[in-house]
PDB file of C-alpha atoms in Angstrom:
ATOM      1  CA  ALA A 508      45.749  94.481-261.176  1.00  0.00           C
ATOM      2  CA  PRO A 509      46.021  96.582-258.009  1.00  0.00           C
ATOM      3  CA  ALA A 510      44.595  99.505-259.955  1.00  0.00           C
ATOM      4  CA  VAL A 511      41.669  97.404-261.111  1.00  0.00           C
ATOM      5  CA  LEU A 512      40.945  96.212-257.560  1.00  0.00           C
ATOM      6  CA  ALA A 513      41.270  99.713-256.214  1.00  0.00           C
ATOM      7  CA  GLY A 514      38.734 100.886-258.750  1.00  0.00           C
ATOM      8  CA  ALA A 515      36.383  98.004-257.978  1.00  0.00           C
ATOM      9  CA  LEU A 516      35.994  98.753-254.261  1.00  0.00           C
ATOM     10  CA  PRO A 517      33.841 101.834-254.721  1.00  0.00           C
ATOM     11  CA  VAL A 518      31.605  99.863-257.116  1.00  0.00           C
ATOM     12  CA  ARG A 519      31.063  97.142-254.490  1.00  0.00           C
ATOM     13  CA  ARG A 520      30.331  99.757-251.883  1.00  0.00           C
ATOM     14  CA  LEU A 521      27.830 101.386-254.202  1.00  0.00           C
ATOM     15  CA  CYS A 522      26.158  98.004-254.881  1.00  0.00           C
ATOM     16  CA  SER A 523      25.960  97.305-251.164  1.00  0.00           C
ATOM     17  CA  GLU A 524      24.460 100.695-250.503  1.00  0.00           C
ATOM     18  CA  ALA A 525      21.987 100.151-253.342  1.00  0.00           C
ATOM     19  CA  ARG A 526      20.922  96.837-251.842  1.00  0.00           C
ATOM     20  CA  CYS A 527      20.420  98.473-248.469  1.00  0.00           C
ATOM     21  CA  GLU A 528      18.381 101.182-250.121  1.00  0.00           C
ATOM     22  CA  ASP A 529      16.269  98.540-251.925  1.00  0.00           C
ATOM     23  CA  ALA A 530      15.745  96.668-248.678  1.00  0.00           C
ATOM     24  CA  GLY A 531      14.612  99.879-247.062  1.00  0.00           C
ATOM     25  CA  ILE A 532      12.117 100.488-249.855  1.00  0.00           C
ATOM     26  CA  VAL A 533      10.742  96.955-249.496  1.00  0.00           C
ATOM     27  CA  ALA A 534      10.422  97.364-245.720  1.00  0.00           C
ATOM     28  CA  ALA A 535       8.676 100.695-246.134  1.00  0.00           C
ATOM     29  CA  ALA A 536       6.284  99.209-248.682  1.00  0.00           C
ATOM     30  CA  ALA A 537       5.515  96.294-246.346  1.00  0.00           C
ATOM     31  CA  ALA A 538       4.862  98.714-243.487  1.00  0.00           C
ATOM     32  CA  ALA A 539       2.581 100.784-245.693  1.00  0.00           C
ATOM     33  CA  THR A 540       0.686  97.655-246.742  1.00  0.00           C
ATOM     34  CA  LYS A 541       0.282  96.624-243.123  1.00  0.00           C
ATOM     35  CA  ASP A 542      -1.043 100.088-242.283  1.00  0.00           C
ATOM     36  CA  LYS A 543      -3.529  99.835-245.143  1.00  0.00           C
ATOM     37  CA  GLN A 544      -4.649  96.418-243.918  1.00  0.00           C
ATOM     38  CA  ARG A 545      -5.040  97.766-240.387  1.00  0.00           C
ATOM     39  CA  LEU A 546      -7.025 100.716-241.711  1.00  0.00           C
ATOM     40  CA  TYR A 547      -9.175  98.339-243.784  1.00  0.00           C
ATOM     41  CA  ARG A 548      -9.917  96.238-240.734  1.00  0.00           C
ATOM     42  CA  ARG A 549     -10.722  99.349-238.733  1.00  0.00           C
ATOM     43  CA  GLU A 550     -13.175 100.447-241.387  1.00  0.00           C
ATOM     44  CA  ARG A 551     -14.768  97.004-241.729  1.00  0.00           C
ATOM     45  CA  PHE A 552     -14.963  96.093-238.038  1.00  0.00           C
ATOM     46  CA  LEU A 553     -15.047  98.026-234.813  1.00  0.00           C
ATOM     47  CA  ASP A 554     -12.041  99.947-233.560  1.00  0.00           C
ATOM     48  CA  THR A 555     -11.738  97.455-230.708  1.00  0.00           C
ATOM     49  CA  HIS A 556     -11.098  94.705-233.289  1.00  0.00           C
ATOM     50  CA  ALA A 557      -8.811  96.730-235.576  1.00  0.00           C
ATOM     51  CA  ASP A 558      -5.706  94.645-234.912  1.00  0.00           C
ATOM     52  CA  GLN A 559      -7.476  91.289-235.150  1.00  0.00           C
ATOM     53  CA  THR A 560      -8.061  89.029-238.116  1.00  0.00           C
ATOM     54  CA  PHE A 561     -11.581  87.985-239.026  1.00  0.00           C
ATOM     55  CA  ASP A 562     -10.930  84.484-237.646  1.00  0.00           C
ATOM     56  CA  GLU A 563     -10.119  86.068-234.294  1.00  0.00           C
ATOM     57  CA  VAL A 564     -13.126  88.378-234.388  1.00  0.00           C
ATOM     58  CA  ILE A 565     -15.711  85.667-235.069  1.00  0.00           C
ATOM     59  CA  SER A 566     -14.629  83.840-231.894  1.00  0.00           C
ATOM     60  CA  SER A 567     -15.245  80.412-233.373  1.00  0.00           C
ATOM     61  CA  PRO A 568     -14.302  77.478-231.118  1.00  0.00           C
ATOM     62  CA  ALA A 569     -14.306  75.136-234.117  1.00  0.00           C
ATOM     63  CA  LEU A 570     -11.123  74.116-235.895  1.00  0.00           C
ATOM     64  CA  PRO A 571     -10.055  76.554-238.655  1.00  0.00           C
ATOM     65  CA  TRP A 572     -11.791  75.748-241.916  1.00  0.00           C
ATOM     66  CA  LYS A 573      -9.699  74.184-244.662  1.00  0.00           C
ATOM     67  CA  ARG A 574     -10.563  73.091-248.154  1.00  0.00           C
ATOM     68  CA  GLY A 575     -10.792  69.308-248.346  1.00  0.00           C
ATOM     69  CA  TRP A 576     -12.192  66.680-245.990  1.00  0.00           C
ATOM     70  CA  ASN A 577     -10.945  65.765-242.531  1.00  0.00           C
ATOM     71  CA  ASP A 578     -11.642  62.050-241.943  1.00  0.00           C
ATOM     72  CA  ASP A 579     -10.995  62.440-238.219  1.00  0.00           C
ATOM     73  CA  TRP A 580     -13.399  65.354-237.756  1.00  0.00           C
ATOM     74  CA  ASP A 581     -15.021  63.721-234.710  1.00  0.00           C
ATOM     75  CA  GLY A 582     -11.814  62.255-233.271  1.00  0.00           C
ATOM     76  CA  ARG A 583     -13.136  58.708-233.826  1.00  0.00           C
ATOM     77  CA  HIS A 584     -11.461  57.678-237.069  1.00  0.00           C
ATOM     78  CA  PRO A 585      -9.206  54.594-236.801  1.00  0.00           C
ATOM     79  CA  SER A 586      -5.501  55.325-236.498  1.00  0.00           C
ATOM     80  CA  SER A 587      -4.688  52.756-239.174  1.00  0.00           C
ATOM     81  CA  GLY A 588      -6.405  52.028-242.455  1.00  0.00           C
ATOM     82  CA  SER A 589      -8.658  49.377-240.919  1.00  0.00           C
ATOM     83  CA  LYS A 590     -12.364  49.090-241.693  1.00  0.00           C
ATOM     84  CA  CYS A 591     -14.940  51.184-239.862  1.00  0.00           C
ATOM     85  CA  PRO A 592     -17.844  49.047-238.659  1.00  0.00           C
ATOM     86  CA  GLY A 593     -20.797  50.630-236.935  1.00  0.00           C
ATOM     87  CA  LYS A 594     -24.225  52.083-237.608  1.00  0.00           C
ATOM     88  CA  THR A 595     -25.255  54.775-240.041  1.00  0.00           C
ATOM     89  CA  ARG A 596     -26.603  57.543-237.851  1.00  0.00           C
ATOM     90  CA  HIS A 597     -29.582  59.631-238.937  1.00  0.00           C
ATOM     91  CA  ILE A 598     -29.747  62.696-236.707  1.00  0.00           C
ATOM     92  CA  LEU A 599     -33.124  64.389-237.057  1.00  0.00           C
ATOM     93  CA  LEU A 600     -32.932  68.024-235.977  1.00  0.00           C
ATOM     94  CA  ILE A 601     -36.319  69.670-235.457  1.00  0.00           C
ATOM     95  CA  ARG A 602     -36.852  73.358-234.883  1.00  0.00           C
ATOM     96  CA  HIS A 603     -39.456  74.197-232.232  1.00  0.00           C
ATOM     97  CA  GLY A 604     -42.929  75.387-233.176  1.00  0.00           C
ATOM     98  CA  GLN A 605     -44.063  78.992-233.457  1.00  0.00           C
ATOM     99  CA  TYR A 606     -43.817  80.818-230.134  1.00  0.00           C
ATOM    100  CA  ASP A 607     -45.309  83.977-228.624  1.00  0.00           C
ATOM    101  CA  LEU A 608     -42.841  86.826-229.153  1.00  0.00           C
ATOM    102  CA  ASP A 609     -44.916  89.106-226.898  1.00  0.00           C
ATOM    103  CA  ASP A 610     -44.697  86.741-223.941  1.00  0.00           C
ATOM    104  CA  SER A 611     -41.512  86.822-221.853  1.00  0.00           C
ATOM    105  CA  GLU A 612     -41.543  83.021-221.507  1.00  0.00           C
ATOM    106  CA  HIS A 613     -41.851  82.542-225.297  1.00  0.00           C
ATOM    107  CA  GLY A 614     -44.204  79.579-225.016  1.00  0.00           C
ATOM    108  CA  LEU A 615     -45.846  77.993-228.060  1.00  0.00           C
ATOM    109  CA  THR A 616     -48.768  79.674-229.754  1.00  0.00           C
ATOM    110  CA  GLU A 617     -51.868  77.725-230.717  1.00  0.00           C
ATOM    111  CA  LEU A 618     -50.431  77.349-234.208  1.00  0.00           C
ATOM    112  CA  GLY A 619     -47.067  76.292-232.779  1.00  0.00           C
ATOM    113  CA  THR A 620     -48.804  73.545-230.808  1.00  0.00           C
ATOM    114  CA  ARG A 621     -50.518  72.376-233.996  1.00  0.00           C
ATOM    115  CA  GLN A 622     -47.202  72.403-235.872  1.00  0.00           C
ATOM    116  CA  ALA A 623     -45.579  70.256-233.197  1.00  0.00           C
ATOM    117  CA  MET A 624     -48.463  67.760-233.222  1.00  0.00           C
ATOM    118  CA  LEU A 625     -48.257  67.361-237.008  1.00  0.00           C
ATOM    119  CA  THR A 626     -44.491  66.913-236.748  1.00  0.00           C
ATOM    120  CA  GLY A 627     -44.970  64.119-234.237  1.00  0.00           C
ATOM    121  CA  LYS A 628     -47.522  62.430-236.477  1.00  0.00           C
ATOM    122  CA  ARG A 629     -45.127  62.629-239.405  1.00  0.00           C
ATOM    123  CA  LEU A 630     -42.357  60.985-237.378  1.00  0.00           C
ATOM    124  CA  ALA A 631     -44.758  58.290-236.181  1.00  0.00           C
ATOM    125  CA  ALA A 632     -45.913  57.601-239.747  1.00  0.00           C
ATOM    126  CA  GLN A 633     -42.295  57.237-240.876  1.00  0.00           C
ATOM    127  CA  ALA A 634     -41.635  54.695-238.131  1.00  0.00           C
ATOM    128  CA  ALA A 635     -44.819  52.775-238.973  1.00  0.00           C
ATOM    129  CA  GLY A 636     -43.854  52.350-242.612  1.00  0.00           C
ATOM    130  CA  LEU A 637     -40.919  50.853-244.482  1.00  0.00           C
ATOM    131  CA  LYS A 638     -38.503  52.863-246.560  1.00  0.00           C
ATOM    132  CA  LYS A 639     -37.662  50.818-249.651  1.00  0.00           C
ATOM    133  CA  ASP A 640     -35.801  51.617-252.867  1.00  0.00           C
ATOM    134  CA  ARG A 641     -33.109  50.111-255.102  1.00  0.00           C
ATOM    135  CA  TYR A 642     -30.560  50.562-252.306  1.00  0.00           C
ATOM    136  CA  GLY A 643     -32.469  48.362-249.887  1.00  0.00           C
ATOM    137  CA  GLU A 644     -34.990  48.519-247.085  1.00  0.00           C
ATOM    138  CA  VAL A 645     -34.780  50.605-243.920  1.00  0.00           C
ATOM    139  CA  LYS A 646     -37.131  50.227-240.976  1.00  0.00           C
ATOM    140  CA  ILE A 647     -37.028  53.412-238.937  1.00  0.00           C
ATOM    141  CA  LYS A 648     -36.749  52.993-235.187  1.00  0.00           C
ATOM    142  CA  TYR A 649     -35.984  56.035-233.063  1.00  0.00           C
ATOM    143  CA  SER A 650     -33.392  55.434-230.368  1.00  0.00           C
ATOM    144  CA  MET A 651     -33.949  58.644-228.382  1.00  0.00           C
ATOM    145  CA  LEU A 652     -35.646  62.021-228.159  1.00  0.00           C
ATOM    146  CA  VAL A 653     -33.873  64.960-226.536  1.00  0.00           C
ATOM    147  CA  SER A 654     -34.707  68.651-226.308  1.00  0.00           C
ATOM    148  CA  SER A 655     -33.048  71.862-225.259  1.00  0.00           C
ATOM    149  CA  ASN A 656     -34.097  73.270-221.899  1.00  0.00           C
ATOM    150  CA  VAL A 657     -35.804  76.306-223.485  1.00  0.00           C
ATOM    151  CA  LEU A 658     -39.589  76.333-222.961  1.00  0.00           C
ATOM    152  CA  ARG A 659     -40.657  76.437-226.639  1.00  0.00           C
ATOM    153  CA  ALA A 660     -38.407  73.458-227.443  1.00  0.00           C
ATOM    154  CA  GLN A 661     -39.533  71.579-224.315  1.00  0.00           C
ATOM    155  CA  GLN A 662     -43.180  72.042-225.259  1.00  0.00           C
ATOM    156  CA  THR A 663     -42.536  70.966-228.851  1.00  0.00           C
ATOM    157  CA  ALA A 664     -40.677  67.848-227.693  1.00  0.00           C
ATOM    158  CA  ALA A 665     -43.430  66.943-225.211  1.00  0.00           C
ATOM    159  CA  ILE A 666     -46.075  67.081-227.957  1.00  0.00           C
ATOM    160  CA  ILE A 667     -43.912  64.997-230.313  1.00  0.00           C
ATOM    161  CA  ALA A 668     -43.257  62.490-227.507  1.00  0.00           C
ATOM    162  CA  ARG A 669     -47.003  61.868-227.137  1.00  0.00           C
ATOM    163  CA  GLU A 670     -47.039  60.614-230.740  1.00  0.00           C
ATOM    164  CA  LEU A 671     -43.980  58.413-230.049  1.00  0.00           C
ATOM    165  CA  PRO A 672     -44.705  56.802-226.653  1.00  0.00           C
ATOM    166  CA  SER A 673     -42.100  54.041-227.056  1.00  0.00           C
ATOM    167  CA  VAL A 674     -39.172  56.373-227.783  1.00  0.00           C
ATOM    168  CA  PRO A 675     -36.908  57.043-224.764  1.00  0.00           C
ATOM    169  CA  ARG A 676     -36.995  60.707-223.704  1.00  0.00           C
ATOM    170  CA  LEU A 677     -33.624  61.914-222.457  1.00  0.00           C
ATOM    171  CA  PRO A 678     -33.257  64.769-219.949  1.00  0.00           C
ATOM    172  CA  ASP A 679     -33.426  68.237-221.471  1.00  0.00           C
ATOM    173  CA  ASP A 680     -29.958  69.436-222.462  1.00  0.00           C
ATOM    174  CA  PRO A 681     -28.970  73.092-221.854  1.00  0.00           C
ATOM    175  CA  LEU A 682     -26.147  72.715-224.382  1.00  0.00           C
ATOM    176  CA  LEU A 683     -28.823  72.747-227.104  1.00  0.00           C
ATOM    177  CA  ALA A 684     -30.270  76.122-226.087  1.00  0.00           C
ATOM    178  CA  GLU A 685     -30.494  78.916-228.649  1.00  0.00           C
ATOM    179  CA  GLY A 686     -27.569  81.290-229.016  1.00  0.00           C
ATOM    180  CA  TRP A 687     -24.860  82.684-231.278  1.00  0.00           C
ATOM    181  CA  PRO A 688     -22.645  79.796-232.447  1.00  0.00           C
ATOM    182  CA  VAL A 689     -20.203  82.044-234.289  1.00  0.00           C
ATOM    183  CA  LEU A 690     -20.242  85.550-235.730  1.00  0.00           C
ATOM    184  CA  PRO A 691     -21.858  85.134-239.178  1.00  0.00           C
ATOM    185  CA  TRP A 692     -20.360  86.447-242.387  1.00  0.00           C
ATOM    186  CA  PRO A 693     -21.006  88.872-244.029  1.00  0.00           C
ATOM    187  CA  GLN A 694     -23.562  90.261-241.542  1.00  0.00           C
ATOM    188  CA  GLY A 695     -21.450  89.834-238.410  1.00  0.00           C
ATOM    189  CA  PRO A 696     -19.327  92.992-238.393  1.00  0.00           C
ATOM    190  CA  GLY A 697     -22.461  95.073-238.808  1.00  0.00           C
ATOM    191  CA  PHE A 698     -24.147  93.200-235.960  1.00  0.00           C
ATOM    192  CA  LEU A 699     -21.198  94.008-233.697  1.00  0.00           C
ATOM    193  CA  LYS A 700     -21.186  97.648-234.678  1.00  0.00           C
ATOM    194  CA  GLU A 701     -24.954  97.995-234.176  1.00  0.00           C
ATOM    195  CA  GLY A 702     -24.880  96.129-230.863  1.00  0.00           C
ATOM    196  CA  LYS A 703     -27.127  93.297-232.078  1.00  0.00           C
ATOM    197  CA  VAL A 704     -24.577  90.882-230.645  1.00  0.00           C
ATOM    198  CA  LEU A 705     -21.854  91.509-228.082  1.00  0.00           C
ATOM    199  CA  PRO A 706     -18.401  89.907-227.984  1.00  0.00           C
ATOM    200  CA  ALA A 707     -19.174  88.496-224.534  1.00  0.00           C
ATOM    201  CA  THR A 708     -22.263  86.756-225.926  1.00  0.00           C
ATOM    202  CA  LEU A 709     -20.179  85.037-228.598  1.00  0.00           C
ATOM    203  CA  LEU A 710     -17.581  83.977-226.043  1.00  0.00           C
ATOM    204  CA  GLU A 711     -20.316  82.421-223.895  1.00  0.00           C
ATOM    205  CA  ASP A 712     -22.565  80.854-226.543  1.00  0.00           C
ATOM    206  CA  ALA A 713     -20.046  79.604-229.102  1.00  0.00           C
ATOM    207  CA  PRO A 714     -18.172  77.065-226.891  1.00  0.00           C
ATOM    208  CA  ARG A 715     -21.482  75.732-225.533  1.00  0.00           C
ATOM    209  CA  ILE A 716     -23.004  75.149-228.969  1.00  0.00           C
ATOM    210  CA  GLU A 717     -19.747  73.615-230.205  1.00  0.00           C
ATOM    211  CA  ALA A 718     -19.864  71.276-227.192  1.00  0.00           C
ATOM    212  CA  ALA A 719     -23.408  70.281-228.195  1.00  0.00           C
ATOM    213  CA  PHE A 720     -22.180  69.529-231.707  1.00  0.00           C
ATOM    214  CA  ARG A 721     -19.432  67.276-230.380  1.00  0.00           C
ATOM    215  CA  ARG A 722     -21.858  65.486-228.060  1.00  0.00           C
ATOM    216  CA  TYR A 723     -24.480  64.598-230.673  1.00  0.00           C
ATOM    217  CA  ILE A 724     -22.996  64.911-234.177  1.00  0.00           C
ATOM    218  CA  ARG A 725     -20.536  62.032-234.335  1.00  0.00           C
ATOM    219  CA  ARG A 726     -20.109  58.374-235.197  1.00  0.00           C
ATOM    220  CA  ASP A 727     -21.526  55.750-232.858  1.00  0.00           C
ATOM    221  CA  ILE A 728     -18.159  53.983-232.389  1.00  0.00           C
ATOM    222  CA  ASP A 729     -14.873  55.510-231.258  1.00  0.00           C
ATOM    223  CA  HIS A 730     -12.483  53.413-233.329  1.00  0.00           C
ATOM    224  CA  LYS A 731      -9.418  54.764-231.534  1.00  0.00           C
ATOM    225  CA  ARG A 732     -10.810  53.672-228.170  1.00  0.00           C
ATOM    226  CA  VAL A 733     -11.730  50.256-229.572  1.00  0.00           C
ATOM    227  CA  SER A 734      -8.227  49.810-230.979  1.00  0.00           C
ATOM    228  CA  LEU A 735      -6.680  50.560-227.587  1.00  0.00           C
ATOM    229  CA  LYS A 736      -8.988  48.014-225.925  1.00  0.00           C
ATOM    230  CA  GLU A 737      -8.019  45.392-228.519  1.00  0.00           C
ATOM    231  CA  LYS A 738      -4.325  45.944-227.926  1.00  0.00           C
ATOM    232  CA  ALA A 739      -4.750  45.799-224.160  1.00  0.00           C
ATOM    233  CA  LEU A 740      -6.781  42.588-224.447  1.00  0.00           C
ATOM    234  CA  ALA A 741      -4.234  41.046-226.799  1.00  0.00           C
ATOM    235  CA  GLN A 742      -1.362  41.784-224.416  1.00  0.00           C
ATOM    236  CA  LEU A 743      -3.146  39.800-221.698  1.00  0.00           C
ATOM    237  CA  SER A 744      -3.393  36.686-223.874  1.00  0.00           C
ATOM    238  CA  ASP A 745      -0.688  33.999-224.173  1.00  0.00           C
ATOM    239  CA  GLY A 746      -0.588  34.255-227.938  1.00  0.00           C
ATOM    240  CA  PHE A 747       0.166  37.983-228.076  1.00  0.00           C
ATOM    241  CA  VAL A 748       2.152  39.094-231.114  1.00  0.00           C
ATOM    242  CA  PRO A 749       3.293  42.758-231.034  1.00  0.00           C
ATOM    243  CA  ASP A 750       1.670  45.004-233.631  1.00  0.00           C
ATOM    244  CA  ALA A 751      -0.475  42.175-234.973  1.00  0.00           C
ATOM    245  CA  PRO A 752      -3.217  43.539-237.266  1.00  0.00           C
ATOM    246  CA  SER A 753      -6.704  43.431-235.833  1.00  0.00           C
ATOM    247  CA  SER A 754      -9.628  42.138-237.857  1.00  0.00           C
ATOM    248  CA  THR A 755     -12.741  43.385-236.042  1.00  0.00           C
ATOM    249  CA  PRO A 756     -13.072  45.815-233.102  1.00  0.00           C
ATOM    250  CA  ILE A 757     -14.214  44.036-229.984  1.00  0.00           C
ATOM    251  CA  ASP A 758     -17.169  46.388-229.533  1.00  0.00           C
ATOM    252  CA  ALA A 759     -18.404  46.145-233.113  1.00  0.00           C
ATOM    253  CA  SER A 760     -19.350  42.773-234.554  1.00  0.00           C
ATOM    254  CA  PRO A 761     -19.507  42.567-238.355  1.00  0.00           C
ATOM    255  CA  SER A 762     -22.900  42.643-239.993  1.00  0.00           C
ATOM    256  CA  LYS A 763     -23.886  41.846-243.573  1.00  0.00           C
ATOM    257  CA  GLU A 764     -26.741  44.341-243.494  1.00  0.00           C
ATOM    258  CA  GLU A 765     -26.185  48.022-242.895  1.00  0.00           C
ATOM    259  CA  GLU A 766     -27.514  49.071-239.500  1.00  0.00           C
ATOM    260  CA  HIS A 767     -29.216  52.420-238.964  1.00  0.00           C
ATOM    261  CA  GLU A 768     -29.869  54.552-235.905  1.00  0.00           C
ATOM    262  CA  PHE A 769     -32.386  57.412-235.835  1.00  0.00           C
ATOM    263  CA  MET A 770     -32.132  60.141-233.200  1.00  0.00           C
ATOM    264  CA  ILE A 771     -34.530  63.058-232.650  1.00  0.00           C
ATOM    265  CA  ILE A 772     -33.206  66.391-231.348  1.00  0.00           C
ATOM    266  CA  VAL A 773     -35.629  69.291-230.777  1.00  0.00           C
ATOM    267  CA  CYS A 774     -33.778  72.581-230.580  1.00  0.00           C
ATOM    268  CA  HIS A 775     -33.318  75.916-232.359  1.00  0.00           C
ATOM    269  CA  MET A 776     -32.522  77.202-235.823  1.00  0.00           C
ATOM    270  CA  ASN A 777     -29.196  78.855-235.021  1.00  0.00           C
ATOM    271  CA  VAL A 778     -28.016  75.605-233.462  1.00  0.00           C
ATOM    272  CA  ILE A 779     -29.296  73.519-236.377  1.00  0.00           C
ATOM    273  CA  ARG A 780     -27.680  75.741-238.994  1.00  0.00           C
ATOM    274  CA  TYR A 781     -24.353  75.631-237.186  1.00  0.00           C
ATOM    275  CA  PHE A 782     -24.551  71.833-236.847  1.00  0.00           C
ATOM    276  CA  VAL A 783     -25.127  71.532-240.596  1.00  0.00           C
ATOM    277  CA  ALA A 784     -22.183  73.782-241.473  1.00  0.00           C
ATOM    278  CA  ARG A 785     -19.840  71.974-239.075  1.00  0.00           C
ATOM    279  CA  ALA A 786     -20.972  68.501-240.138  1.00  0.00           C
ATOM    280  CA  LEU A 787     -20.525  69.259-243.846  1.00  0.00           C
ATOM    281  CA  GLN A 788     -17.176  70.920-243.096  1.00  0.00           C
ATOM    282  CA  ILE A 789     -18.065  74.219-244.717  1.00  0.00           C
ATOM    283  CA  PRO A 790     -17.048  77.521-243.080  1.00  0.00           C
ATOM    284  CA  PRO A 791     -19.077  77.731-239.848  1.00  0.00           C
ATOM    285  CA  GLU A 792     -19.612  81.480-240.242  1.00  0.00           C
ATOM    286  CA  THR A 793     -21.938  80.698-243.199  1.00  0.00           C
ATOM    287  CA  TRP A 794     -24.680  79.457-240.861  1.00  0.00           C
ATOM    288  CA  LEU A 795     -26.896  82.541-241.214  1.00  0.00           C
ATOM    289  CA  ARG A 796     -27.095  82.036-244.992  1.00  0.00           C
ATOM    290  CA  MET A 797     -29.486  79.146-244.333  1.00  0.00           C
ATOM    291  CA  ARG A 798     -33.113  79.592-243.335  1.00  0.00           C
ATOM    292  CA  GLY A 799     -35.580  77.241-241.699  1.00  0.00           C
ATOM    293  CA  ASN A 800     -39.208  77.517-240.606  1.00  0.00           C
ATOM    294  CA  ASN A 801     -40.880  76.379-237.405  1.00  0.00           C
ATOM    295  CA  CYS A 802     -40.987  72.581-236.983  1.00  0.00           C
ATOM    296  CA  GLY A 803     -38.814  72.095-240.054  1.00  0.00           C
ATOM    297  CA  LEU A 804     -37.028  68.743-240.140  1.00  0.00           C
ATOM    298  CA  THR A 805     -33.307  68.497-240.930  1.00  0.00           C
ATOM    299  CA  GLU A 806     -31.521  65.166-241.333  1.00  0.00           C
ATOM    300  CA  ILE A 807     -27.748  64.761-240.995  1.00  0.00           C
ATOM    301  CA  ILE A 808     -26.518  61.302-242.053  1.00  0.00           C
ATOM    302  CA  ILE A 809     -23.198  60.020-240.700  1.00  0.00           C
ATOM    303  CA  LYS A 810     -21.659  56.862-242.152  1.00  0.00           C
ATOM    304  CA  PRO A 811     -19.451  54.581-240.012  1.00  0.00           C
ATOM    305  CA  ASN A 812     -16.397  55.752-241.990  1.00  0.00           C
ATOM    306  CA  GLY A 813     -17.132  59.363-241.039  1.00  0.00           C
ATOM    307  CA  GLN A 814     -18.598  60.525-244.332  1.00  0.00           C
ATOM    308  CA  VAL A 815     -21.461  62.977-243.832  1.00  0.00           C
ATOM    309  CA  SER A 816     -24.389  63.970-246.027  1.00  0.00           C
ATOM    310  CA  LEU A 817     -27.405  66.222-245.621  1.00  0.00           C
ATOM    311  CA  GLY A 818     -30.538  64.141-246.137  1.00  0.00           C
ATOM    312  CA  THR A 819     -32.986  67.018-245.882  1.00  0.00           C
ATOM    313  CA  PHE A 820     -32.958  70.570-244.578  1.00  0.00           C
ATOM    314  CA  ALA A 821     -35.804  72.351-242.755  1.00  0.00           C
ATOM    315  CA  ASP A 822     -38.429  70.188-244.486  1.00  0.00           C
ATOM    316  CA  VAL A 823     -41.997  71.267-243.652  1.00  0.00           C
ATOM    317  CA  GLY A 824     -43.842  68.960-246.056  1.00  0.00           C
ATOM    318  CA  HIS A 825     -46.062  67.831-243.180  1.00  0.00           C
ATOM    319  CA  LEU A 826     -47.490  71.351-242.801  1.00  0.00           C
ATOM    320  CA  ALA A 827     -50.076  73.095-244.959  1.00  0.00           C
ATOM    321  CA  ILE A 828     -48.933  76.379-246.498  1.00  0.00           C
ATOM    322  CA  GLU A 829     -51.099  78.299-244.019  1.00  0.00           C
ATOM    323  CA  GLN A 830     -49.237  76.591-241.172  1.00  0.00           C
ATOM    324  CA  VAL A 831     -45.717  77.458-242.355  1.00  0.00           C
ATOM    325  CA  THR A 832     -44.120  80.225-240.273  1.00  0.00           C
ATOM    326  CA  PHE A 833     -40.655  81.546-239.579  1.00  0.00           C
ATOM    327  CA  HIS A 834     -41.754  83.383-236.432  1.00  0.00           C
TER     328      HIS A 834
END
């Protein structure tokens, strides 16, 4: 037996050395792979971004994209499985009319003014009629009109407002101004390399446009806030029972008929495309794959339970073919 053990020791040592050698090979292979990945990134992006992932390069302030649906995408979903009362929101996003590229102020052209006027008439005609199909009747009533603070959008909104004199006009919002919401894919790396967009521009524009999304693209009721109010109100009453289920939020009375809210936002195509991508929960860097003409109408529909659908995108059915322009 001692002879057997004595002969076995070198075998164990050899096995141990072999394992160390294998581990070294694996580590070397991993290092080589990492070098290849770094080289790949250096070739695809700029040298200044060589050690960054694409998610870091695009400088997106939005949450990382994941396959599936996030019910609490706007932070307003109820904490429990309770019902979600509220209105169905129809957010009408309108791109400004054609503007003068040769003028530093980029005001509307004569055609752009005509486009805006026809857009206002279309919106007025929709409000004057009654939408009716097998799913029911909807009477459109606009709750507000807001514009970015960029001249071409301001002018477009002012012309539309003349066709809708009873619609409240909110102060112009600089959050809605044109900009770069996120570095687009697959064009983005080339844009960086060619200087069409600078990293500083992305770092400035992206958080602002994301803030605009969070301000306007959301449900009308914050169910978490309502739940907290209910609990606080219940604790003040004599009949308080801890953790008692709540039937209806105090700020949202039940209604047999579905209520609708229609909002008009006049802004810019980059902003609109980003809003659509974020609302539908598709990768935000896909925004440049969409295209929309001047005074095109986009409708994002948000149900009280947080489900989102795209009603229409960049619709210019109110314009004659001769009046349709991209720039």
